[in-house]
Amino acid sequence: MGVNNQISVDNNDNNDNNNSPRLKPAARILFCVLTVILCCVSSANPLGLVSLPFTVTAAALIVNLSLCYPKSDSRRWAVYTLAIPSGALALLVYPVADRPALAAAVAAVLFPFVLALPTAVCISRRRSRTAAIAMSAAAALLLWLAAGAIIVYFRYSSIDLSSVAQSLDDIVEPFRGYLKGFTYELDGEVVNYYSDADIEGLCEYLKSVMLGILGAAMTIISYTASLLTRLVARSFDRESMLPIVRRIHVHRKKTPDGPAVEVRQETAVWPVTLDNLTAFVYIGSYLLSVLLASDNVILVAGATAQNLMILLTPAFVYAGVREVMGGSGGAATSPSGCLIFAVAVVFVFVNPLLLAVLLAVIGVVATIRDNLRTRRIKPS
């Protein structure tokens, strides 16, 4: 029976993107115009599902536009001054009536630039795509937390526990109304599916994990922006500017002539990789969130674990999907792969949250397995 070993070699020899094809002047002008327009449109619906495609597209254009200049060229960072005409156009096209709406619109205009800057820095310094996604998500989270604090101050003239609590109540109020809409008929009477106590408990839980939900959303948005960044780079023949990882798979097997070694090389452009430390942190946070939760009362440590678990869930759901689909060594067409896929299809209609947990568990196992048989070698 064979044994698989994997050696990953990070190709950091191309420390700059000077060897990549340069964007033509017409393409640069197009990117600038599109960036201003997309940022303006995204400000009309801050953090809304309608505006997010425009936001991540603008971020991808900004990264590619920034990295078309050498490190020594000041125009690489002058690209981010496009936020000024973007904001001016947004205020001209979508005038706001109050200061809270103005703060949200300004944050929405800055959102693509905040996503793009850490990504461009990571690519320029040959950092991993995982680092780029994490840094972009953290920067975006700080942006919206700052915007939220400003909005709270404008609405309540102070930032204290009572004003923050009132703001959280305003955020979960639509969710409370949504739960009250679940009813069924019993003996000719309409009865609420959830009691008032259940609804209040769920709303309190939602408020306790709001930070983790926002962080997870920023992670998903950052990943999507990195995906579009690579797509734009490939479309304009600039994919060589992205960090490259070469993996060497060594398969030892027994043959009639004796032991043999089969070597296979695989090249991955700017892949997403997760380490064992992150996997163990996710396992620990999941266990703590279960052990420290009692009914609807969430202890401080339990709430922290819950937020951390929710924050890391998108990464391991991604790893689980990749494993099921065979993207990281998984056997999508094997009996076990087909069984997992069938169970996943059932969970889509029965309970999507359980599907996310299932994929996250698969992702954690796959991450630990791959890292235990992987050794990374960085050239000097």
mmCIF file of C-alpha atoms in Angstrom:
data_model
loop_
_atom_site.group_PDB
_atom_site.id
_atom_site.type_symbol
_atom_site.label_atom_id
_atom_site.label_comp_id
_atom_site.label_asym_id
_atom_site.label_seq_id
_atom_site.Cartn_x
_atom_site.Cartn_y
_atom_site.Cartn_z
ATOM 1 C CA MET A 1 0.000 0.000 0.000
ATOM 2 C CA GLY A 2 1.426 3.356 -0.998
ATOM 3 C CA VAL A 3 2.193 6.326 1.193
ATOM 4 C CA ASN A 4 1.627 9.880 -0.045
ATOM 5 C CA ASN A 5 3.938 12.672 1.012
ATOM 6 C CA GLN A 6 3.592 16.216 -0.204
ATOM 7 C CA ILE A 7 6.256 18.906 -0.340
ATOM 8 C CA SER A 8 5.185 22.477 -1.057
ATOM 9 C CA VAL A 9 7.705 24.903 -2.491
ATOM 10 C CA ASP A 10 6.760 28.564 -2.339
ATOM 11 C CA ASN A 11 8.005 30.333 -5.432
ATOM 12 C CA ASN A 12 9.116 33.685 -4.052
ATOM 13 C CA ASP A 13 11.833 34.347 -6.583
ATOM 14 C CA ASN A 14 9.719 36.913 -8.421
ATOM 15 C CA ASN A 15 9.696 39.457 -5.610
ATOM 16 C CA ASP A 16 8.059 42.080 -7.766
ATOM 17 C CA ASN A 17 5.671 42.106 -10.636
ATOM 18 C CA ASN A 18 7.933 43.967 -13.037
ATOM 19 C CA ASN A 19 8.141 40.919 -15.289
ATOM 20 C CA SER A 20 4.367 40.767 -15.632
ATOM 21 C CA PRO A 21 2.768 42.318 -18.701
ATOM 22 C CA ARG A 22 1.905 45.937 -17.993
ATOM 23 C CA LEU A 23 -1.660 47.152 -18.303
ATOM 24 C CA LYS A 24 -2.116 49.312 -21.360
ATOM 25 C CA PRO A 25 -3.003 52.995 -20.754
ATOM 26 C CA ALA A 26 -6.514 52.428 -22.106
ATOM 27 C CA ALA A 27 -7.046 49.588 -19.622
ATOM 28 C CA ARG A 28 -5.793 51.735 -16.740
ATOM 29 C CA ILE A 29 -8.187 54.537 -17.650
ATOM 30 C CA LEU A 30 -11.017 52.021 -17.934
ATOM 31 C CA PHE A 31 -10.157 50.564 -14.532
ATOM 32 C CA CYS A 32 -10.128 54.040 -12.957
ATOM 33 C CA VAL A 33 -13.489 55.011 -14.441
ATOM 34 C CA LEU A 34 -15.095 51.696 -13.510
ATOM 35 C CA THR A 35 -13.717 51.921 -9.962
ATOM 36 C CA VAL A 36 -15.253 55.367 -9.408
ATOM 37 C CA ILE A 37 -18.606 54.248 -10.843
ATOM 38 C CA LEU A 38 -18.711 50.964 -8.900
ATOM 39 C CA CYS A 39 -17.807 52.664 -5.611
ATOM 40 C CA CYS A 40 -20.514 55.232 -6.229
ATOM 41 C CA VAL A 41 -23.140 52.554 -6.905
ATOM 42 C CA SER A 42 -22.123 50.517 -3.854
ATOM 43 C CA SER A 43 -22.682 53.534 -1.608
ATOM 44 C CA ALA A 44 -26.394 53.515 -2.466
ATOM 45 C CA ASN A 45 -26.970 50.352 -0.427
ATOM 46 C CA PRO A 46 -24.189 49.939 2.178
ATOM 47 C CA LEU A 47 -23.523 46.270 2.968
ATOM 48 C CA GLY A 48 -26.603 45.297 0.970
ATOM 49 C CA LEU A 49 -26.727 42.251 -1.250
ATOM 50 C CA VAL A 50 -27.328 44.512 -4.248
ATOM 51 C CA SER A 51 -24.184 46.587 -3.669
ATOM 52 C CA LEU A 52 -21.745 43.831 -2.650
ATOM 53 C CA PRO A 53 -21.042 42.610 -6.230
ATOM 54 C CA PHE A 54 -20.060 46.174 -7.146
ATOM 55 C CA THR A 55 -17.889 46.435 -4.025
ATOM 56 C CA VAL A 56 -15.847 43.279 -4.618
ATOM 57 C CA THR A 57 -15.471 44.057 -8.329
ATOM 58 C CA ALA A 58 -14.150 47.520 -7.520
ATOM 59 C CA ALA A 59 -11.703 46.010 -5.007
ATOM 60 C CA ALA A 60 -10.385 43.579 -7.644
ATOM 61 C CA LEU A 61 -9.892 46.408 -10.138
ATOM 62 C CA ILE A 62 -8.080 48.527 -7.535
ATOM 63 C CA VAL A 63 -5.651 45.690 -6.704
ATOM 64 C CA ASN A 64 -4.819 45.032 -10.348
ATOM 65 C CA LEU A 65 -4.511 48.741 -11.086
ATOM 66 C CA SER A 66 -2.221 49.283 -8.111
ATOM 67 C CA LEU A 67 0.078 46.354 -8.919
ATOM 68 C CA CYS A 68 0.567 47.344 -12.549
ATOM 69 C CA TYR A 69 3.149 49.867 -11.310
ATOM 70 C CA PRO A 70 6.579 48.973 -9.841
ATOM 71 C CA LYS A 71 7.127 49.277 -6.106
ATOM 72 C CA SER A 72 9.218 52.433 -6.550
ATOM 73 C CA ASP A 73 6.484 54.166 -8.554
ATOM 74 C CA SER A 74 4.356 56.467 -6.393
ATOM 75 C CA ARG A 75 1.388 55.852 -8.712
ATOM 76 C CA ARG A 76 1.026 52.420 -7.120
ATOM 77 C CA TRP A 77 -0.386 54.051 -3.994
ATOM 78 C CA ALA A 78 -1.869 57.116 -5.719
ATOM 79 C CA VAL A 79 -4.511 54.740 -7.044
ATOM 80 C CA TYR A 80 -6.181 54.836 -3.632
ATOM 81 C CA THR A 81 -6.881 58.559 -4.006
ATOM 82 C CA LEU A 82 -9.677 57.489 -6.350
ATOM 83 C CA ALA A 83 -11.708 57.297 -3.146
ATOM 84 C CA ILE A 84 -12.028 61.099 -3.278
ATOM 85 C CA PRO A 85 -13.792 61.392 -6.667
ATOM 86 C CA SER A 86 -15.762 58.256 -5.828
ATOM 87 C CA GLY A 87 -17.094 59.837 -2.648
ATOM 88 C CA ALA A 88 -17.820 63.149 -4.376
ATOM 89 C CA LEU A 89 -19.762 61.406 -7.154
ATOM 90 C CA ALA A 90 -21.657 59.295 -4.619
ATOM 91 C CA LEU A 91 -22.784 62.362 -2.675
ATOM 92 C CA LEU A 92 -23.785 64.055 -5.922
ATOM 93 C CA VAL A 93 -25.805 61.131 -7.262
ATOM 94 C CA TYR A 94 -27.173 59.833 -3.943
ATOM 95 C CA PRO A 95 -27.597 62.824 -1.616
ATOM 96 C CA VAL A 96 -28.183 61.792 1.992
ATOM 97 C CA ALA A 97 -30.625 63.439 4.350
ATOM 98 C CA ASP A 98 -29.017 62.754 7.727
ATOM 99 C CA ARG A 99 -25.606 62.211 9.252
ATOM 100 C CA PRO A 100 -25.968 58.465 10.032
ATOM 101 C CA ALA A 101 -26.760 57.786 6.363
ATOM 102 C CA LEU A 102 -23.772 59.947 5.385
ATOM 103 C CA ALA A 103 -21.453 57.893 7.612
ATOM 104 C CA ALA A 104 -22.738 54.646 6.090
ATOM 105 C CA ALA A 105 -22.320 56.004 2.550
ATOM 106 C CA VAL A 106 -18.750 57.137 3.217
ATOM 107 C CA ALA A 107 -17.890 53.738 4.688
ATOM 108 C CA ALA A 108 -19.404 52.047 1.631
ATOM 109 C CA VAL A 109 -17.243 54.173 -0.689
ATOM 110 C CA LEU A 110 -14.101 53.345 1.305
ATOM 111 C CA PHE A 111 -15.012 49.656 1.566
ATOM 112 C CA PRO A 112 -13.449 48.525 -1.773
ATOM 113 C CA PHE A 113 -10.246 50.443 -1.048
ATOM 114 C CA VAL A 114 -9.972 48.931 2.434
ATOM 115 C CA LEU A 115 -10.413 45.467 0.909
ATOM 116 C CA ALA A 116 -7.879 46.151 -1.842
ATOM 117 C CA LEU A 117 -4.988 47.678 0.122
ATOM 118 C CA PRO A 118 -4.094 44.656 2.328
ATOM 119 C CA THR A 119 -4.500 42.347 -0.667
ATOM 120 C CA ALA A 120 -2.153 44.438 -2.798
ATOM 121 C CA VAL A 121 0.406 44.601 0.018
ATOM 122 C CA CYS A 122 0.284 40.820 0.522
ATOM 123 C CA ILE A 123 0.706 40.134 -3.195
ATOM 124 C CA SER A 124 3.557 42.623 -3.431
ATOM 125 C CA ARG A 125 5.333 40.969 -0.502
ATOM 126 C CA ARG A 126 4.591 37.460 -1.811
ATOM 127 C CA ARG A 127 2.353 36.566 1.135
ATOM 128 C CA SER A 128 -0.216 33.809 0.939
ATOM 129 C CA ARG A 129 -3.760 34.301 -0.237
ATOM 130 C CA THR A 130 -4.981 33.237 3.197
ATOM 131 C CA ALA A 131 -3.035 36.113 4.753
ATOM 132 C CA ALA A 132 -4.492 38.529 2.203
ATOM 133 C CA ILE A 133 -8.048 37.393 2.940
ATOM 134 C CA ALA A 134 -7.518 37.573 6.713
ATOM 135 C CA MET A 135 -5.941 41.034 6.607
ATOM 136 C CA SER A 136 -8.601 42.395 4.251
ATOM 137 C CA ALA A 137 -11.383 40.961 6.415
ATOM 138 C CA ALA A 138 -9.831 42.465 9.562
ATOM 139 C CA ALA A 139 -9.441 45.881 7.917
ATOM 140 C CA ALA A 140 -13.026 45.782 6.615
ATOM 141 C CA LEU A 141 -14.321 44.735 10.037
ATOM 142 C CA LEU A 142 -12.537 47.692 11.669
ATOM 143 C CA LEU A 143 -13.962 50.018 9.015
ATOM 144 C CA TRP A 144 -17.559 48.985 9.672
ATOM 145 C CA LEU A 145 -17.105 48.935 13.446
ATOM 146 C CA ALA A 146 -15.824 52.521 13.228
ATOM 147 C CA ALA A 147 -18.726 53.455 10.951
ATOM 148 C CA GLY A 148 -21.136 51.790 13.374
ATOM 149 C CA ALA A 149 -19.683 53.748 16.301
ATOM 150 C CA ILE A 150 -20.081 57.016 14.375
ATOM 151 C CA ILE A 151 -23.677 56.144 13.443
ATOM 152 C CA VAL A 152 -24.480 55.324 17.082
ATOM 153 C CA TYR A 153 -23.002 58.663 18.167
ATOM 154 C CA PHE A 154 -24.992 60.594 15.564
ATOM 155 C CA ARG A 155 -28.251 58.898 16.571
ATOM 156 C CA TYR A 156 -27.897 58.948 20.364
ATOM 157 C CA SER A 157 -25.332 61.757 20.898
ATOM 158 C CA SER A 158 -23.155 59.367 22.910
ATOM 159 C CA ILE A 159 -21.426 56.020 22.746
ATOM 160 C CA ASP A 160 -22.193 54.024 25.887
ATOM 161 C CA LEU A 161 -23.630 50.640 26.778
ATOM 162 C CA SER A 162 -27.239 51.811 26.613
ATOM 163 C CA SER A 163 -26.872 53.375 23.154
ATOM 164 C CA VAL A 164 -25.016 50.310 21.831
ATOM 165 C CA ALA A 165 -27.712 48.030 23.300
ATOM 166 C CA GLN A 166 -30.423 50.125 21.661
ATOM 167 C CA SER A 167 -28.621 49.918 18.326
ATOM 168 C CA LEU A 168 -28.381 46.140 18.602
ATOM 169 C CA ASP A 169 -32.102 46.017 19.368
ATOM 170 C CA ASP A 170 -32.767 48.021 16.203
ATOM 171 C CA ILE A 171 -30.646 45.593 14.184
ATOM 172 C CA VAL A 172 -32.400 42.442 15.451
ATOM 173 C CA GLU A 173 -35.909 43.935 15.304
ATOM 174 C CA PRO A 174 -36.535 42.651 11.723
ATOM 175 C CA PHE A 175 -35.402 39.202 12.864
ATOM 176 C CA ARG A 176 -37.832 39.375 15.793
ATOM 177 C CA GLY A 177 -40.664 40.257 13.445
ATOM 178 C CA TYR A 178 -39.630 37.445 11.098
ATOM 179 C CA LEU A 179 -39.864 34.873 13.914
ATOM 180 C CA LYS A 180 -43.266 36.181 14.993
ATOM 181 C CA GLY A 181 -44.482 35.521 11.467
ATOM 182 C CA PHE A 182 -44.166 31.734 11.953
ATOM 183 C CA THR A 183 -47.639 30.533 12.880
ATOM 184 C CA TYR A 184 -49.791 27.429 12.634
ATOM 185 C CA GLU A 185 -53.478 26.719 13.086
ATOM 186 C CA LEU A 186 -54.684 24.768 16.133
ATOM 187 C CA ASP A 187 -58.370 24.128 16.778
ATOM 188 C CA GLY A 188 -59.292 26.983 14.457
ATOM 189 C CA GLU A 189 -56.930 29.438 16.169
ATOM 190 C CA VAL A 190 -53.693 30.872 14.841
ATOM 191 C CA VAL A 191 -50.838 30.106 17.237
ATOM 192 C CA ASN A 192 -47.295 31.443 17.102
ATOM 193 C CA TYR A 193 -44.716 28.744 16.445
ATOM 194 C CA TYR A 194 -42.209 30.480 18.750
ATOM 195 C CA SER A 195 -43.180 31.770 22.158
ATOM 196 C CA ASP A 196 -42.216 35.275 23.226
ATOM 197 C CA ALA A 197 -39.578 33.824 25.547
ATOM 198 C CA ASP A 198 -38.074 31.772 22.714
ATOM 199 C CA ILE A 199 -37.982 34.795 20.422
ATOM 200 C CA GLU A 200 -36.300 36.962 23.042
ATOM 201 C CA GLY A 201 -33.768 34.224 23.751
ATOM 202 C CA LEU A 202 -32.914 33.872 20.060
ATOM 203 C CA CYS A 203 -32.605 37.641 19.688
ATOM 204 C CA GLU A 204 -30.282 37.840 22.699
ATOM 205 C CA TYR A 205 -28.174 35.043 21.219
ATOM 206 C CA LEU A 206 -28.043 36.854 17.880
ATOM 207 C CA LYS A 207 -26.850 40.029 19.581
ATOM 208 C CA SER A 208 -24.146 38.098 21.468
ATOM 209 C CA VAL A 209 -22.687 36.659 18.240
ATOM 210 C CA MET A 210 -23.171 39.765 16.069
ATOM 211 C CA LEU A 211 -19.424 40.443 15.964
ATOM 212 C CA GLY A 212 -18.649 36.933 14.760
ATOM 213 C CA ILE A 213 -21.354 37.126 12.094
ATOM 214 C CA LEU A 214 -19.983 40.442 10.825
ATOM 215 C CA GLY A 215 -16.445 39.031 10.813
ATOM 216 C CA ALA A 216 -17.563 35.929 8.915
ATOM 217 C CA ALA A 217 -19.348 38.130 6.384
ATOM 218 C CA MET A 218 -16.182 40.191 5.902
ATOM 219 C CA THR A 219 -14.190 36.974 5.397
ATOM 220 C CA ILE A 220 -16.576 35.780 2.690
ATOM 221 C CA ILE A 221 -16.503 39.180 0.988
ATOM 222 C CA SER A 222 -12.683 39.285 1.163
ATOM 223 C CA TYR A 223 -12.452 35.811 -0.339
ATOM 224 C CA THR A 224 -14.781 36.830 -3.174
ATOM 225 C CA ALA A 225 -12.677 39.942 -3.802
ATOM 226 C CA SER A 226 -9.511 37.815 -3.976
ATOM 227 C CA LEU A 227 -11.263 35.459 -6.399
ATOM 228 C CA LEU A 228 -12.184 38.342 -8.695
ATOM 229 C CA THR A 229 -8.666 39.769 -8.327
ATOM 230 C CA ARG A 230 -7.230 36.575 -9.742
ATOM 231 C CA LEU A 231 -9.897 36.450 -12.469
ATOM 232 C CA VAL A 232 -9.105 40.006 -13.603
ATOM 233 C CA ALA A 233 -5.361 39.271 -13.509
ATOM 234 C CA ARG A 234 -5.869 36.171 -15.638
ATOM 235 C CA SER A 235 -8.102 38.026 -18.087
ATOM 236 C CA PHE A 236 -5.415 40.650 -18.679
ATOM 237 C CA ASP A 237 -2.545 38.136 -18.762
ATOM 238 C CA ARG A 238 -1.148 39.314 -15.432
ATOM 239 C CA GLU A 239 -1.544 36.144 -13.390
ATOM 240 C CA SER A 240 2.250 35.887 -13.108
ATOM 241 C CA MET A 241 2.140 38.761 -10.595
ATOM 242 C CA LEU A 242 0.471 36.425 -8.088
ATOM 243 C CA PRO A 243 2.489 34.201 -5.709
ATOM 244 C CA ILE A 244 2.976 30.644 -6.972
ATOM 245 C CA VAL A 245 3.200 27.475 -4.875
ATOM 246 C CA ARG A 246 4.720 24.325 -6.364
ATOM 247 C CA ARG A 247 3.735 21.067 -4.692
ATOM 248 C CA ILE A 248 5.678 17.847 -5.167
ATOM 249 C CA HIS A 249 3.660 14.698 -4.406
ATOM 250 C CA VAL A 250 5.792 11.671 -3.566
ATOM 251 C CA HIS A 251 3.993 8.324 -3.718
ATOM 252 C CA ARG A 252 5.872 5.302 -2.377
ATOM 253 C CA LYS A 253 4.569 1.936 -3.527
ATOM 254 C CA LYS A 254 5.605 -1.682 -3.796
ATOM 255 C CA THR A 255 6.114 -3.262 -7.214
ATOM 256 C CA PRO A 256 7.190 -6.756 -8.349
ATOM 257 C CA ASP A 257 10.672 -5.320 -8.891
ATOM 258 C CA GLY A 258 10.818 -3.822 -5.393
ATOM 259 C CA PRO A 259 9.924 -0.473 -3.788
ATOM 260 C CA ALA A 260 9.351 2.383 -6.214
ATOM 261 C CA VAL A 261 8.782 6.098 -5.876
ATOM 262 C CA GLU A 262 6.418 8.068 -8.084
ATOM 263 C CA VAL A 263 6.926 11.825 -8.134
ATOM 264 C CA ARG A 264 4.306 14.241 -9.419
ATOM 265 C CA GLN A 265 4.598 18.036 -9.471
ATOM 266 C CA GLU A 266 1.645 20.385 -9.132
ATOM 267 C CA THR A 267 1.660 24.158 -9.499
ATOM 268 C CA ALA A 268 -0.930 26.282 -7.716
ATOM 269 C CA VAL A 269 -1.346 29.996 -8.311
ATOM 270 C CA TRP A 270 -2.120 31.906 -5.121
ATOM 271 C CA PRO A 271 -3.950 29.041 -3.374
ATOM 272 C CA VAL A 272 -5.927 29.231 -0.136
ATOM 273 C CA THR A 273 -4.213 27.184 2.579
ATOM 274 C CA LEU A 274 -5.134 26.642 6.236
ATOM 275 C CA ASP A 275 -2.777 25.566 9.004
ATOM 276 C CA ASN A 276 -3.286 23.147 11.867
ATOM 277 C CA LEU A 277 -3.238 25.916 14.476
ATOM 278 C CA THR A 278 -6.344 27.471 12.930
ATOM 279 C CA ALA A 279 -7.996 24.054 12.798
ATOM 280 C CA PHE A 280 -7.299 23.382 16.486
ATOM 281 C CA VAL A 281 -8.506 26.871 17.429
ATOM 282 C CA TYR A 282 -11.752 26.126 15.589
ATOM 283 C CA ILE A 283 -12.132 22.782 17.385
ATOM 284 C CA GLY A 284 -11.449 24.406 20.745
ATOM 285 C CA SER A 285 -13.864 27.270 20.152
ATOM 286 C CA TYR A 286 -16.560 24.831 19.031
ATOM 287 C CA LEU A 287 -16.163 22.685 22.149
ATOM 288 C CA LEU A 288 -16.120 25.714 24.452
ATOM 289 C CA SER A 289 -19.207 27.186 22.803
ATOM 290 C CA VAL A 290 -21.048 23.930 23.486
ATOM 291 C CA LEU A 291 -19.784 23.456 27.041
ATOM 292 C CA LEU A 292 -20.239 27.063 28.188
ATOM 293 C CA ALA A 293 -23.688 27.618 26.715
ATOM 294 C CA SER A 294 -26.626 27.053 29.050
ATOM 295 C CA ASP A 295 -30.109 27.391 27.543
ATOM 296 C CA ASN A 296 -30.300 30.977 26.256
ATOM 297 C CA VAL A 297 -27.795 32.342 28.757
ATOM 298 C CA ILE A 298 -24.406 32.758 27.097
ATOM 299 C CA LEU A 299 -21.465 33.328 29.400
ATOM 300 C CA VAL A 300 -18.767 35.804 28.356
ATOM 301 C CA ALA A 301 -16.309 33.002 27.593
ATOM 302 C CA GLY A 302 -18.993 31.072 25.771
ATOM 303 C CA ALA A 303 -19.951 34.107 23.683
ATOM 304 C CA THR A 304 -16.301 34.685 22.818
ATOM 305 C CA ALA A 305 -15.951 31.061 21.725
ATOM 306 C CA GLN A 306 -19.163 31.317 19.712
ATOM 307 C CA ASN A 307 -17.943 34.417 17.904
ATOM 308 C CA LEU A 308 -14.576 32.828 17.167
ATOM 309 C CA MET A 309 -16.214 29.659 15.867
ATOM 310 C CA ILE A 310 -18.557 31.638 13.592
ATOM 311 C CA LEU A 311 -15.632 33.749 12.376
ATOM 312 C CA LEU A 312 -13.625 30.672 11.315
ATOM 313 C CA THR A 313 -16.548 28.649 9.940
ATOM 314 C CA PRO A 314 -16.443 30.066 6.366
ATOM 315 C CA ALA A 315 -12.798 29.045 5.975
ATOM 316 C CA PHE A 316 -13.431 25.430 6.926
ATOM 317 C CA VAL A 317 -16.686 25.265 4.974
ATOM 318 C CA TYR A 318 -14.582 26.255 1.965
ATOM 319 C CA ALA A 319 -12.058 23.540 2.820
ATOM 320 C CA GLY A 320 -14.890 21.027 3.228
ATOM 321 C CA VAL A 321 -16.442 21.901 -0.125
ATOM 322 C CA ARG A 322 -13.041 21.649 -1.792
ATOM 323 C CA GLU A 323 -12.498 18.253 -0.202
ATOM 324 C CA VAL A 324 -15.904 16.922 -1.246
ATOM 325 C CA MET A 325 -15.435 18.208 -4.782
ATOM 326 C CA GLY A 326 -11.955 16.661 -4.991
ATOM 327 C CA GLY A 327 -10.028 19.940 -5.158
ATOM 328 C CA SER A 328 -7.475 19.146 -2.447
ATOM 329 C CA GLY A 329 -6.951 15.471 -2.873
ATOM 330 C CA GLY A 330 -10.534 14.489 -2.091
ATOM 331 C CA ALA A 331 -12.145 11.794 -4.166
ATOM 332 C CA ALA A 332 -15.388 13.291 -5.341
ATOM 333 C CA THR A 333 -16.247 10.222 -7.412
ATOM 334 C CA SER A 334 -15.362 7.674 -4.725
ATOM 335 C CA PRO A 335 -18.131 5.911 -2.747
ATOM 336 C CA SER A 336 -17.424 8.014 0.339
ATOM 337 C CA GLY A 337 -17.329 11.199 -1.722
ATOM 338 C CA CYS A 338 -20.649 10.364 -3.392
ATOM 339 C CA LEU A 339 -22.201 9.571 0.007
ATOM 340 C CA ILE A 340 -21.065 12.889 1.480
ATOM 341 C CA PHE A 341 -22.364 14.732 -1.572
ATOM 342 C CA ALA A 342 -25.750 13.005 -1.271
ATOM 343 C CA VAL A 343 -25.989 13.851 2.433
ATOM 344 C CA ALA A 344 -25.062 17.460 1.637
ATOM 345 C CA VAL A 345 -27.861 17.698 -0.945
ATOM 346 C CA VAL A 346 -30.358 16.411 1.633
ATOM 347 C CA PHE A 347 -29.162 18.904 4.264
ATOM 348 C CA VAL A 348 -29.624 21.796 1.815
ATOM 349 C CA PHE A 349 -33.379 21.249 2.034
ATOM 350 C CA VAL A 350 -33.610 19.933 5.614
ATOM 351 C CA ASN A 351 -31.243 22.155 7.628
ATOM 352 C CA PRO A 352 -28.638 24.364 5.893
ATOM 353 C CA LEU A 353 -26.953 25.150 9.234
ATOM 354 C CA LEU A 354 -26.248 21.453 9.797
ATOM 355 C CA LEU A 355 -24.828 21.344 6.265
ATOM 356 C CA ALA A 356 -22.427 24.152 7.170
ATOM 357 C CA VAL A 357 -21.364 22.263 10.311
ATOM 358 C CA LEU A 358 -20.886 19.052 8.325
ATOM 359 C CA LEU A 359 -18.750 20.773 5.680
ATOM 360 C CA ALA A 360 -16.747 22.587 8.363
ATOM 361 C CA VAL A 361 -15.992 19.281 10.134
ATOM 362 C CA ILE A 362 -14.890 17.748 6.824
ATOM 363 C CA GLY A 363 -12.750 20.816 6.196
ATOM 364 C CA VAL A 364 -11.063 20.583 9.604
ATOM 365 C CA VAL A 365 -10.253 16.898 9.116
ATOM 366 C CA ALA A 366 -8.962 17.502 5.584
ATOM 367 C CA THR A 367 -6.833 20.452 6.730
ATOM 368 C CA ILE A 368 -5.165 18.502 9.533
ATOM 369 C CA ARG A 369 -4.649 15.478 7.281
ATOM 370 C CA ASP A 370 -3.060 17.496 4.483
ATOM 371 C CA ASN A 371 -0.814 19.488 6.813
ATOM 372 C CA LEU A 372 0.446 16.361 8.578
ATOM 373 C CA ARG A 373 1.753 15.030 5.286
ATOM 374 C CA THR A 374 2.938 18.344 3.904
ATOM 375 C CA ARG A 375 6.307 19.971 4.370
ATOM 376 C CA ARG A 376 6.878 23.472 3.067
ATOM 377 C CA ILE A 377 10.271 24.499 1.723
ATOM 378 C CA LYS A 378 10.934 28.166 1.056
ATOM 379 C CA PRO A 379 13.922 28.951 -1.168
ATOM 380 C CA SER A 380 16.540 31.185 0.350
#
